[in-house]
Amino acid sequence: MESLGTILWASFNTIKKRKDMMYKWGVFVILTFVVACTSAGQERPTEPAEKTSQEPATATKTASAPASSGRMNYVVETARPKNEIKQTFPYDIDLKTADGTVVNSSEALRANGKPTVLLFWLTTCVPCRYEMKAIAEKYDQWQSEADFNLVAISTDFQKNYDAFVRRVKESGWKWKTYHDMNREFRLVMPGELNGLPQVFVLDKAGNIVFHKRKYRPGDEDVLFEKIKAAAK
């Protein structure tokens, strides 16, 4: 029968061998992981980056005339400072017709003893299109019942002037239509024309007696009632 000392010594050697084996196995696993990470982290050949067309950020600057050359990817602000623009009707703002004629609002809107309706719109504004179509369908009848001026003024940016011309020619409107070429009416009208369409009714003296923004079917009938009241 083996002595207790022999048994203990054998057990100790067995445990030591197992620890040595576990240590070696642990070292192997760690080395394998390090090699794998190193390989994965190696820099790959750089592929050419896909070119993207980056448009210049929209900028606003003051200018006395449109840019002379090059593609315009930004807005050129040509409006005068607010304090240089006449703030009362008929104002003193340059307007352009669909045939390219420039006329000042002091002449185009000059008081003639009639109330005046100013309708502000955009070529890209769908509600504007609906409202103007509704008014056009009733315009002849309105004119037979009340004596008034109706002037539609586009507030499109200069780059959309051609779209303004096309819309005017296609629509065949019977009222006067102008393009606010320097976008100055927003500096004289209440609310700065935020949200279109907008309609203003001015009495015979040029005072605003009615104002509405946006459009819902039937608004044109409310508008005509205001026109008739101003025409009395």
Coordinates of N, CA and C in Angstrom, one line a residue:
M1 N 0.9 -1.2 0.0 CA 0.0 0.0 0.0 C 0.9 1.2 0.0
E2 N 0.5 2.2 -1.0 CA 1.4 3.4 -1.1 C 1.2 4.2 0.1
S3 N 2.3 4.9 0.5 CA 2.2 5.8 1.6 C 1.4 7.1 1.3
L4 N 0.9 7.7 2.3 CA 0.2 9.0 2.1 C 1.0 10.0 1.4
G5 N 2.3 10.1 1.7 CA 3.2 11.1 1.0 C 3.3 10.8 -0.5
T6 N 3.4 9.6 -0.8 CA 3.5 9.2 -2.3 C 2.2 9.7 -3.0
I7 N 1.1 9.4 -2.4 CA -0.2 9.7 -3.0 C -0.3 11.2 -3.2
L8 N 0.0 12.0 -2.2 CA -0.1 13.4 -2.2 C 0.9 14.0 -3.3
W9 N 2.1 13.4 -3.4 CA 3.0 13.9 -4.4 C 2.5 13.7 -5.8
A10 N 2.0 12.5 -6.0 CA 1.4 12.2 -7.3 C 0.3 13.1 -7.7
S11 N -0.6 13.4 -6.7 CA -1.7 14.3 -7.0 C -1.2 15.7 -7.3
F12 N -0.2 16.1 -6.6 CA 0.4 17.5 -6.8 C 0.9 17.6 -8.3
N13 N 1.7 16.5 -8.7 CA 2.2 16.5 -10.1 C 1.1 16.6 -11.1
T14 N 0.0 15.8 -10.8 CA -1.1 15.8 -11.8 C -1.7 17.2 -11.9
I15 N -2.0 17.8 -10.8 CA -2.6 19.1 -10.8 C -1.6 20.1 -11.5
K16 N -0.4 20.0 -11.3 CA 0.6 20.9 -11.9 C 0.6 20.8 -13.4
K17 N 0.5 19.5 -13.9 CA 0.5 19.2 -15.4 C -0.7 19.8 -16.0
R18 N -1.9 19.7 -15.3 CA -3.1 20.2 -15.8 C -3.0 21.8 -15.9
K19 N -2.5 22.4 -14.9 CA -2.3 23.8 -14.9 C -1.4 24.3 -16.0
D20 N -0.3 23.5 -16.2 CA 0.6 23.9 -17.3 C -0.1 23.8 -18.7
M21 N -0.9 22.7 -18.8 CA -1.7 22.5 -20.1 C -2.7 23.7 -20.3
M22 N -3.4 24.0 -19.2 CA -4.4 25.1 -19.3 C -3.7 26.4 -19.6
Y23 N -2.5 26.6 -19.0 CA -1.8 27.9 -19.3 C -1.3 28.0 -20.8
K24 N -0.8 26.8 -21.3 CA -0.4 26.8 -22.7 C -1.6 27.0 -23.6
W25 N -2.7 26.4 -23.3 CA -3.9 26.5 -24.1 C -4.4 28.0 -24.1
G26 N -4.3 28.6 -22.9 CA -4.7 30.0 -22.8 C -3.8 30.9 -23.6
V27 N -2.5 30.7 -23.6 CA -1.6 31.5 -24.3 C -1.8 31.3 -25.8
F28 N -2.2 30.1 -26.3 CA -2.4 29.8 -27.7 C -3.7 30.6 -28.2
V29 N -4.7 30.6 -27.3 CA -6.0 31.3 -27.7 C -5.7 32.8 -27.8
I30 N -5.0 33.3 -26.8 CA -4.7 34.8 -26.9 C -3.9 35.2 -28.1
L31 N -2.8 34.4 -28.4 CA -2.0 34.7 -29.6 C -2.8 34.6 -30.9
T32 N -3.7 33.6 -31.0 CA -4.6 33.5 -32.1 C -5.5 34.7 -32.3
F33 N -6.0 35.2 -31.2 CA -6.9 36.3 -31.2 C -6.1 37.6 -31.6
V34 N -4.9 37.7 -31.1 CA -4.1 38.9 -31.5 C -3.7 38.9 -33.0
V35 N -3.4 37.7 -33.5 CA -3.0 37.6 -34.9 C -4.3 38.0 -35.8
A36 N -5.4 37.5 -35.4 CA -6.6 37.7 -36.1 C -7.0 39.2 -36.2
C37 N -6.9 39.9 -35.0 CA -7.2 41.3 -34.9 C -6.2 42.1 -35.7
T38 N -4.9 41.7 -35.7 CA -3.9 42.4 -36.5 C -4.1 42.3 -38.0
S39 N -4.6 41.2 -38.4 CA -4.8 41.0 -39.8 C -6.1 41.8 -40.3
A40 N -7.1 41.8 -39.4 CA -8.3 42.5 -39.7 C -8.1 44.0 -39.7
G41 N -7.1 44.5 -39.0 CA -6.8 45.9 -38.9 C -5.9 46.5 -39.9
Q42 N -5.3 45.6 -40.8 CA -4.4 46.1 -41.8 C -5.2 47.0 -42.7
E43 N -4.5 48.0 -43.2 CA -5.2 49.0 -44.1 C -5.4 48.4 -45.4
R44 N -6.6 48.5 -45.9 CA -6.9 48.0 -47.2 C -6.6 49.1 -48.3
P45 N -6.4 48.7 -49.5 CA -6.1 49.7 -50.5 C -7.3 50.7 -50.6
T46 N -7.0 52.0 -50.7 CA -8.0 53.0 -50.7 C -8.7 53.0 -52.1
E47 N -10.0 52.9 -52.2 CA -10.7 53.0 -53.4 C -11.0 54.4 -53.7
P48 N -11.0 54.8 -55.0 CA -11.4 56.2 -55.3 C -12.7 56.5 -54.8
A49 N -12.9 57.7 -54.1 CA -14.2 58.1 -53.6 C -15.1 58.5 -54.7
E50 N -16.4 58.1 -54.5 CA -17.4 58.5 -55.5 C -17.6 60.0 -55.5
K51 N -17.5 60.5 -56.7 CA -17.6 62.0 -56.8 C -19.1 62.4 -56.6
T52 N -19.3 63.4 -55.8 CA -20.7 63.9 -55.6 C -20.7 65.3 -56.1
S53 N -21.9 65.7 -56.7 CA -22.0 67.0 -57.1 C -22.6 67.8 -56.0
Q54 N -21.7 68.6 -55.4 CA -22.1 69.4 -54.2 C -22.5 70.8 -54.6
E55 N -23.8 71.1 -54.5 CA -24.2 72.5 -54.9 C -23.8 73.5 -53.8
P56 N -23.4 74.6 -54.2 CA -23.0 75.6 -53.2 C -24.2 75.9 -52.3
A57 N -23.9 76.2 -51.1 CA -25.0 76.5 -50.1 C -25.7 77.7 -50.6
T58 N -27.0 77.8 -50.3 CA -27.8 78.9 -50.6 C -27.3 80.2 -49.9
A59 N -27.0 81.2 -50.7 CA -26.5 82.4 -50.1 C -27.3 83.6 -50.5
T60 N -27.3 84.6 -49.7 CA -28.0 85.8 -50.0 C -27.1 87.0 -50.0
K61 N -27.0 87.8 -51.0 CA -26.1 88.9 -51.0 C -26.8 90.1 -51.7
T62 N -26.4 91.3 -51.4 CA -27.0 92.4 -52.0 C -26.2 92.7 -53.3
A63 N -27.0 93.0 -54.4 CA -26.4 93.3 -55.6 C -27.3 94.3 -56.4
S64 N -26.7 95.1 -57.2 CA -27.6 96.0 -58.0 C -28.1 95.5 -59.3
A65 N -27.5 94.3 -59.7 CA -27.9 93.7 -60.9 C -27.7 92.2 -60.9
P66 N -28.3 91.4 -61.7 CA -28.1 90.0 -61.7 C -26.7 89.6 -62.0
A67 N -26.2 88.5 -61.6 CA -24.9 88.0 -62.0 C -24.7 88.0 -63.5
S68 N -23.5 88.4 -64.0 CA -23.4 88.6 -65.4 C -23.1 87.3 -66.1
S69 N -22.5 86.3 -65.4 CA -22.2 85.0 -66.1 C -22.1 83.9 -65.1
G70 N -22.1 82.7 -65.7 CA -22.0 81.5 -64.8 C -23.4 81.1 -64.3
R71 N -23.5 79.8 -64.0 CA -24.7 79.3 -63.5 C -25.0 79.8 -62.1
M72 N -26.2 80.3 -61.9 CA -26.6 80.8 -60.6 C -27.2 79.7 -59.7
N73 N -26.5 79.4 -58.7 CA -27.0 78.3 -57.7 C -27.4 79.0 -56.4
Y74 N -27.5 80.3 -56.4 CA -27.8 81.0 -55.2 C -28.7 82.1 -55.5
V75 N -29.3 82.7 -54.5 CA -30.2 83.8 -54.7 C -29.5 85.1 -54.7
V76 N -29.6 85.9 -55.7 CA -29.0 87.3 -55.7 C -30.1 88.2 -55.2
E77 N -29.9 88.8 -54.1 CA -30.9 89.7 -53.5 C -30.7 91.1 -54.1
T78 N -31.8 91.6 -54.7 CA -31.7 92.9 -55.4 C -32.7 93.9 -54.7
A79 N -33.4 93.5 -53.7 CA -34.3 94.4 -53.1 C -33.6 95.5 -52.3
R80 N -34.2 96.7 -52.3 CA -33.7 97.8 -51.6 C -33.9 97.6 -50.1
P81 N -33.2 98.3 -49.3 CA -33.5 98.3 -47.8 C -35.0 98.8 -47.6
K82 N -35.6 98.3 -46.6 CA -37.0 98.6 -46.4 C -37.2 100.1 -46.3
N83 N -36.3 100.8 -45.6 CA -36.5 102.2 -45.4 C -36.3 103.1 -46.6
E84 N -35.9 102.5 -47.7 CA -35.8 103.2 -49.0 C -37.0 103.0 -49.9
I85 N -37.9 102.2 -49.5 CA -39.1 101.9 -50.3 C -40.3 102.6 -49.7
K86 N -41.1 103.2 -50.6 CA -42.3 103.9 -50.1 C -43.3 102.9 -49.5
Q87 N -43.7 103.1 -48.3 CA -44.5 102.2 -47.6 C -46.0 102.3 -47.8
T88 N -46.5 103.3 -48.5 CA -47.9 103.5 -48.7 C -48.3 103.3 -50.2
F89 N -49.5 102.9 -50.4 CA -50.0 102.8 -51.8 C -49.9 104.1 -52.6
P90 N -49.5 104.0 -53.8 CA -49.2 102.8 -54.7 C -47.8 102.3 -54.6
Y91 N -47.0 102.7 -53.6 CA -45.6 102.3 -53.5 C -44.8 102.8 -54.6
D92 N -43.5 102.3 -54.7 CA -42.6 102.8 -55.8 C -41.7 101.6 -56.2
I93 N -42.4 100.5 -56.5 CA -41.7 99.2 -56.7 C -41.7 98.9 -58.2
D94 N -40.5 98.5 -58.7 CA -40.4 98.1 -60.2 C -41.1 96.8 -60.4
L95 N -41.9 96.7 -61.4 CA -42.6 95.5 -61.8 C -42.3 95.2 -63.3
K96 N -42.3 93.9 -63.6 CA -42.1 93.5 -65.0 C -43.3 92.8 -65.6
T97 N -43.6 93.1 -66.8 CA -44.7 92.4 -67.5 C -44.2 91.1 -68.1
A98 N -45.1 90.3 -68.7 CA -44.7 89.1 -69.3 C -44.0 89.4 -70.6
D99 N -44.2 90.6 -71.2 CA -43.4 90.9 -72.4 C -42.1 91.6 -72.1
G100 N -41.7 91.7 -70.9 CA -40.4 92.3 -70.5 C -40.4 93.8 -70.2
T101 N -41.6 94.4 -70.3 CA -41.6 95.8 -70.0 C -41.6 96.1 -68.5
V102 N -40.8 97.0 -68.1 CA -40.6 97.4 -66.6 C -41.4 98.6 -66.4
V103 N -42.3 98.6 -65.4 CA -43.1 99.7 -65.0 C -43.1 99.9 -63.5
N104 N -43.1 101.0 -63.0 CA -43.1 101.3 -61.6 C -44.6 101.2 -61.0
S105 N -44.7 100.6 -59.8 CA -46.0 100.5 -59.2 C -46.7 101.8 -59.0
S106 N -46.0 102.9 -58.9 CA -46.6 104.2 -58.7 C -47.4 104.6 -60.0
E107 N -47.1 104.0 -61.1 CA -47.9 104.2 -62.3 C -48.9 103.0 -62.5
A108 N -48.4 101.8 -62.3 CA -49.2 100.6 -62.6 C -50.4 100.5 -61.6
L109 N -50.2 101.0 -60.4 CA -51.3 100.9 -59.4 C -51.9 102.3 -59.0
R110 N -51.6 103.2 -59.8 CA -52.0 104.6 -59.5 C -53.6 104.6 -59.3
A111 N -54.0 105.3 -58.2 CA -55.4 105.4 -57.9 C -56.2 106.0 -59.0
N112 N -57.3 105.4 -59.3 CA -58.2 105.9 -60.4 C -59.6 106.0 -60.0
G113 N -59.8 106.1 -58.7 CA -61.2 106.3 -58.2 C -61.9 104.9 -58.0
K114 N -61.1 103.8 -58.1 CA -61.7 102.5 -57.9 C -61.0 101.8 -56.8
P115 N -61.6 100.8 -56.1 CA -60.9 100.0 -55.2 C -60.0 99.1 -56.0
T116 N -58.9 98.6 -55.3 CA -57.9 97.8 -56.0 C -57.7 96.5 -55.2
V117 N -57.7 95.4 -56.0 CA -57.4 94.1 -55.4 C -56.0 93.7 -55.8
L118 N -55.1 93.4 -54.8 CA -53.8 92.9 -55.1 C -53.7 91.5 -54.7
L119 N -53.4 90.6 -55.7 CA -53.4 89.2 -55.5 C -51.9 88.8 -55.7
F120 N -51.3 88.3 -54.6 CA -49.9 87.8 -54.6 C -49.8 86.3 -54.8
W121 N -49.0 85.9 -55.7 CA -48.9 84.5 -56.0 C -47.5 84.0 -56.5
L122 N -47.4 82.7 -56.6 CA -46.1 82.1 -57.1 C -46.5 81.1 -58.2
T123 N -45.6 80.9 -59.1 CA -45.8 79.9 -60.2 C -45.8 78.5 -59.6
T124 N -45.1 78.3 -58.5 CA -45.0 77.0 -57.9 C -46.0 76.7 -56.8
C125 N -47.0 77.6 -56.6 CA -48.0 77.6 -55.6 C -49.3 77.0 -56.1
V126 N -49.6 75.7 -55.7 CA -50.8 75.1 -56.2 C -52.1 75.8 -55.7
P127 N -52.2 76.2 -54.4 CA -53.4 76.9 -54.0 C -53.6 78.2 -54.8
C128 N -52.5 78.9 -55.2 CA -52.6 80.1 -56.0 C -53.3 79.8 -57.3
R129 N -52.9 78.7 -57.9 CA -53.5 78.3 -59.2 C -55.0 78.0 -59.0
Y130 N -55.4 77.4 -58.0 CA -56.8 77.1 -57.7 C -57.6 78.4 -57.6
E131 N -57.0 79.3 -56.8 CA -57.7 80.5 -56.5 C -57.9 81.4 -57.8
M132 N -56.8 81.5 -58.5 CA -56.9 82.3 -59.7 C -57.8 81.7 -60.8
K133 N -57.9 80.4 -60.8 CA -58.8 79.7 -61.7 C -60.2 80.0 -61.3
A134 N -60.5 80.0 -60.0 CA -61.8 80.3 -59.5 C -62.2 81.7 -59.8
I135 N -61.3 82.6 -59.6 CA -61.6 84.0 -59.9 C -61.8 84.3 -61.4
A136 N -61.0 83.6 -62.2 CA -61.1 83.8 -63.7 C -62.5 83.3 -64.2
E137 N -63.0 82.3 -63.6 CA -64.3 81.8 -64.0 C -65.5 82.8 -63.7
K138 N -65.2 83.6 -62.7 CA -66.3 84.6 -62.3 C -66.0 86.0 -62.6
Y139 N -64.8 86.2 -63.2 CA -64.3 87.6 -63.3 C -65.2 88.5 -64.2
D140 N -65.7 88.0 -65.3 CA -66.6 88.8 -66.1 C -67.9 89.2 -65.4
Q141 N -68.4 88.3 -64.6 CA -69.6 88.6 -63.9 C -69.3 89.6 -62.8
W142 N -68.2 89.5 -62.1 CA -67.8 90.5 -61.1 C -67.7 91.9 -61.7
Q143 N -67.0 91.9 -62.9 CA -66.8 93.2 -63.5 C -68.2 93.9 -63.9
S144 N -69.2 93.1 -64.2 CA -70.5 93.6 -64.5 C -71.2 94.1 -63.3
E145 N -70.8 93.7 -62.1 CA -71.5 94.1 -60.9 C -70.7 95.1 -60.1
A146 N -69.4 95.3 -60.3 CA -68.6 96.2 -59.5 C -67.5 96.8 -60.3
D147 N -67.2 98.0 -60.1 CA -66.1 98.7 -60.8 C -64.8 98.6 -59.9
F148 N -63.9 97.8 -60.3 CA -62.7 97.7 -59.4 C -61.5 97.3 -60.3
N149 N -60.3 97.4 -59.7 CA -59.0 97.0 -60.4 C -58.6 95.7 -59.7
L150 N -58.1 94.8 -60.5 CA -57.5 93.5 -60.0 C -56.1 93.4 -60.6
V151 N -55.1 93.3 -59.8 CA -53.8 93.2 -60.2 C -53.1 92.0 -59.5
A152 N -52.6 91.1 -60.3 CA -52.0 89.9 -59.8 C -50.4 90.1 -59.9
I153 N -49.8 89.9 -58.8 CA -48.3 90.1 -58.7 C -47.6 88.9 -58.3
S154 N -46.7 88.4 -59.1 CA -45.9 87.2 -58.8 C -44.7 87.6 -58.0
T155 N -44.5 86.8 -57.0 CA -43.3 87.1 -56.1 C -42.2 86.1 -56.3
D156 N -42.2 85.4 -57.5 CA -41.2 84.4 -57.9 C -39.8 85.1 -57.9
F157 N -38.8 84.2 -57.6 CA -37.4 84.7 -57.7 C -37.2 84.9 -59.2
Q158 N -36.2 85.7 -59.5 CA -35.9 86.1 -60.9 C -35.6 84.9 -61.8
K159 N -35.0 83.8 -61.2 CA -34.8 82.6 -62.0 C -36.0 82.0 -62.5
N160 N -37.2 82.3 -61.9 CA -38.5 81.7 -62.4 C -39.3 82.6 -63.2
Y161 N -38.6 83.7 -63.7 CA -39.4 84.6 -64.6 C -39.9 84.0 -65.8
D162 N -39.2 83.1 -66.4 CA -39.7 82.4 -67.6 C -40.9 81.6 -67.3
A163 N -41.0 81.0 -66.1 CA -42.2 80.2 -65.7 C -43.3 81.2 -65.6
F164 N -43.1 82.4 -65.0 CA -44.1 83.4 -64.9 C -44.7 83.8 -66.3
V165 N -43.8 84.0 -67.2 CA -44.2 84.3 -68.6 C -45.1 83.3 -69.2
R166 N -44.7 82.0 -69.0 CA -45.5 80.9 -69.6 C -46.9 80.8 -68.9
R167 N -46.9 81.0 -67.6 CA -48.2 80.9 -66.9 C -49.1 82.0 -67.4
V168 N -48.6 83.2 -67.5 CA -49.5 84.3 -67.9 C -50.0 84.1 -69.3
K169 N -49.2 83.6 -70.2 CA -49.6 83.4 -71.6 C -50.5 82.2 -71.7
E170 N -50.3 81.2 -71.0 CA -51.2 80.0 -71.0 C -52.6 80.3 -70.4
S171 N -52.6 81.1 -69.4 CA -53.8 81.3 -68.6 C -54.8 82.3 -69.3
G172 N -54.3 83.3 -70.0 CA -55.1 84.3 -70.7 C -56.0 85.1 -69.7
W173 N -55.4 85.4 -68.6 CA -56.1 86.2 -67.6 C -56.5 87.6 -68.1
K174 N -57.6 88.1 -67.7 CA -58.1 89.4 -68.2 C -57.7 90.6 -67.3
W175 N -57.0 90.2 -66.2 CA -56.6 91.3 -65.3 C -55.1 91.6 -65.5
K176 N -54.6 92.6 -65.0 CA -53.1 93.0 -65.1 C -52.3 92.0 -64.3
T177 N -51.2 91.6 -64.8 CA -50.3 90.7 -64.1 C -48.9 91.1 -64.2
Y178 N -48.2 91.2 -63.1 CA -46.8 91.7 -63.0 C -45.9 90.7 -62.2
H179 N -44.6 90.8 -62.5 CA -43.6 90.1 -61.7 C -42.9 91.1 -60.8
D180 N -42.9 90.8 -59.5 CA -42.2 91.7 -58.6 C -40.7 91.3 -58.7
M181 N -40.0 91.9 -59.7 CA -38.7 91.5 -60.1 C -37.6 91.6 -59.0
N182 N -37.8 92.5 -58.1 CA -36.8 92.6 -57.0 C -37.4 92.1 -55.6
R183 N -38.6 91.5 -55.7 CA -39.2 91.0 -54.5 C -39.3 92.0 -53.4
E184 N -39.8 93.1 -53.7 CA -39.9 94.2 -52.7 C -41.2 94.3 -52.0
F185 N -42.3 93.8 -52.6 CA -43.6 93.9 -52.0 C -43.7 93.2 -50.6
R186 N -42.8 92.2 -50.4 CA -42.8 91.6 -49.0 C -42.3 92.6 -48.0
L187 N -41.7 93.6 -48.4 CA -41.2 94.6 -47.4 C -42.1 95.8 -47.2
V188 N -43.3 95.8 -47.9 CA -44.3 96.8 -47.6 C -45.6 96.3 -47.2
M189 N -45.9 95.0 -47.5 CA -47.2 94.5 -47.1 C -47.2 93.8 -45.7
P190 N -48.3 93.9 -45.0 CA -48.4 93.3 -43.7 C -48.1 91.8 -43.7
G191 N -47.3 91.4 -42.7 CA -46.9 90.0 -42.7 C -45.8 89.5 -43.6
E192 N -45.3 90.5 -44.4 CA -44.2 90.2 -45.4 C -44.6 89.1 -46.3
L193 N -45.9 88.9 -46.6 CA -46.3 87.9 -47.6 C -45.9 86.5 -47.3
N194 N -45.9 86.2 -46.0 CA -45.6 84.9 -45.6 C -46.7 83.9 -45.7
G195 N -46.7 83.0 -46.7 CA -47.8 82.1 -47.0 C -48.7 82.6 -48.1
L196 N -48.6 81.9 -49.3 CA -49.4 82.4 -50.4 C -50.4 81.4 -50.8
P197 N -51.5 81.8 -51.5 CA -51.7 83.1 -52.0 C -52.2 84.1 -50.9
Q198 N -52.0 85.4 -51.2 CA -52.5 86.4 -50.3 C -53.2 87.5 -51.1
V199 N -54.4 87.9 -50.6 CA -55.2 88.9 -51.3 C -55.4 90.1 -50.4
F200 N -55.3 91.3 -51.0 CA -55.6 92.5 -50.2 C -56.6 93.3 -51.0
V201 N -57.6 93.8 -50.4 CA -58.5 94.8 -51.0 C -58.3 96.1 -50.4
L202 N -58.0 97.1 -51.3 CA -57.7 98.5 -50.9 C -58.9 99.3 -51.4
D203 N -59.3 100.2 -50.5 CA -60.4 101.1 -50.9 C -60.0 102.2 -51.9
K204 N -60.9 103.0 -52.3 CA -60.6 104.0 -53.3 C -59.4 105.0 -52.9
A205 N -59.2 105.1 -51.6 CA -58.1 106.0 -51.2 C -56.8 105.2 -51.0
G206 N -56.8 103.9 -51.2 CA -55.6 103.1 -51.1 C -55.4 102.5 -49.7
N207 N -56.4 102.5 -48.9 CA -56.3 101.9 -47.5 C -56.7 100.4 -47.6
I208 N -56.0 99.6 -46.9 CA -56.3 98.1 -46.9 C -57.5 97.9 -46.0
V209 N -58.6 97.4 -46.6 CA -59.8 97.1 -45.9 C -60.1 95.6 -45.7
F210 N -59.3 94.8 -46.4 CA -59.5 93.4 -46.3 C -58.2 92.7 -46.7
H211 N -57.9 91.6 -45.9 CA -56.7 90.8 -46.2 C -57.0 89.4 -45.9
K212 N -56.6 88.5 -46.7 CA -56.7 87.1 -46.4 C -55.4 86.4 -47.0
R213 N -55.1 85.2 -46.4 CA -54.0 84.4 -46.9 C -54.5 83.0 -47.1
K214 N -53.8 82.3 -48.0 CA -54.2 80.9 -48.4 C -55.5 80.9 -49.1
Y215 N -55.9 79.6 -49.5 CA -57.2 79.6 -50.3 C -57.9 78.3 -50.0
R216 N -59.3 78.4 -49.8 CA -60.2 77.3 -49.7 C -61.3 77.6 -50.7
P217 N -61.9 76.6 -51.3 CA -63.0 76.8 -52.3 C -64.1 77.6 -51.6
G218 N -64.5 78.6 -52.3 CA -65.6 79.5 -51.7 C -65.0 80.8 -51.3
D219 N -63.7 80.9 -51.1 CA -63.1 82.1 -50.6 C -63.3 83.3 -51.6
E220 N -63.4 82.9 -52.9 CA -63.5 83.9 -53.9 C -64.9 84.7 -53.8
D221 N -65.9 84.0 -53.3 CA -67.2 84.6 -53.1 C -67.1 85.6 -51.9
V222 N -66.4 85.2 -50.9 CA -66.2 86.2 -49.7 C -65.4 87.4 -50.2
L223 N -64.4 87.1 -51.0 CA -63.6 88.2 -51.6 C -64.5 89.2 -52.4
F224 N -65.4 88.7 -53.2 CA -66.2 89.6 -54.0 C -67.1 90.4 -53.2
E225 N -67.6 89.9 -52.1 CA -68.5 90.7 -51.2 C -67.7 91.9 -50.6
K226 N -66.4 91.6 -50.3 CA -65.5 92.7 -49.8 C -65.3 93.7 -50.9
I227 N -65.1 93.2 -52.1 CA -64.9 94.2 -53.3 C -66.1 95.1 -53.5
K228 N -67.3 94.5 -53.5 CA -68.5 95.3 -53.7 C -68.7 96.3 -52.6
A229 N -68.3 96.0 -51.3 CA -68.4 96.9 -50.2 C -67.5 98.1 -50.4
A230 N -66.3 97.8 -50.9 CA -65.3 98.8 -51.1 C -65.6 99.7 -52.3
A231 N -66.4 99.2 -53.3 CA -66.7 99.9 -54.5 C -67.9 100.9 -54.3
K232 N -68.6 100.8 -53.2 CA -69.7 101.6 -53.0 C -69.3 103.1 -52.8

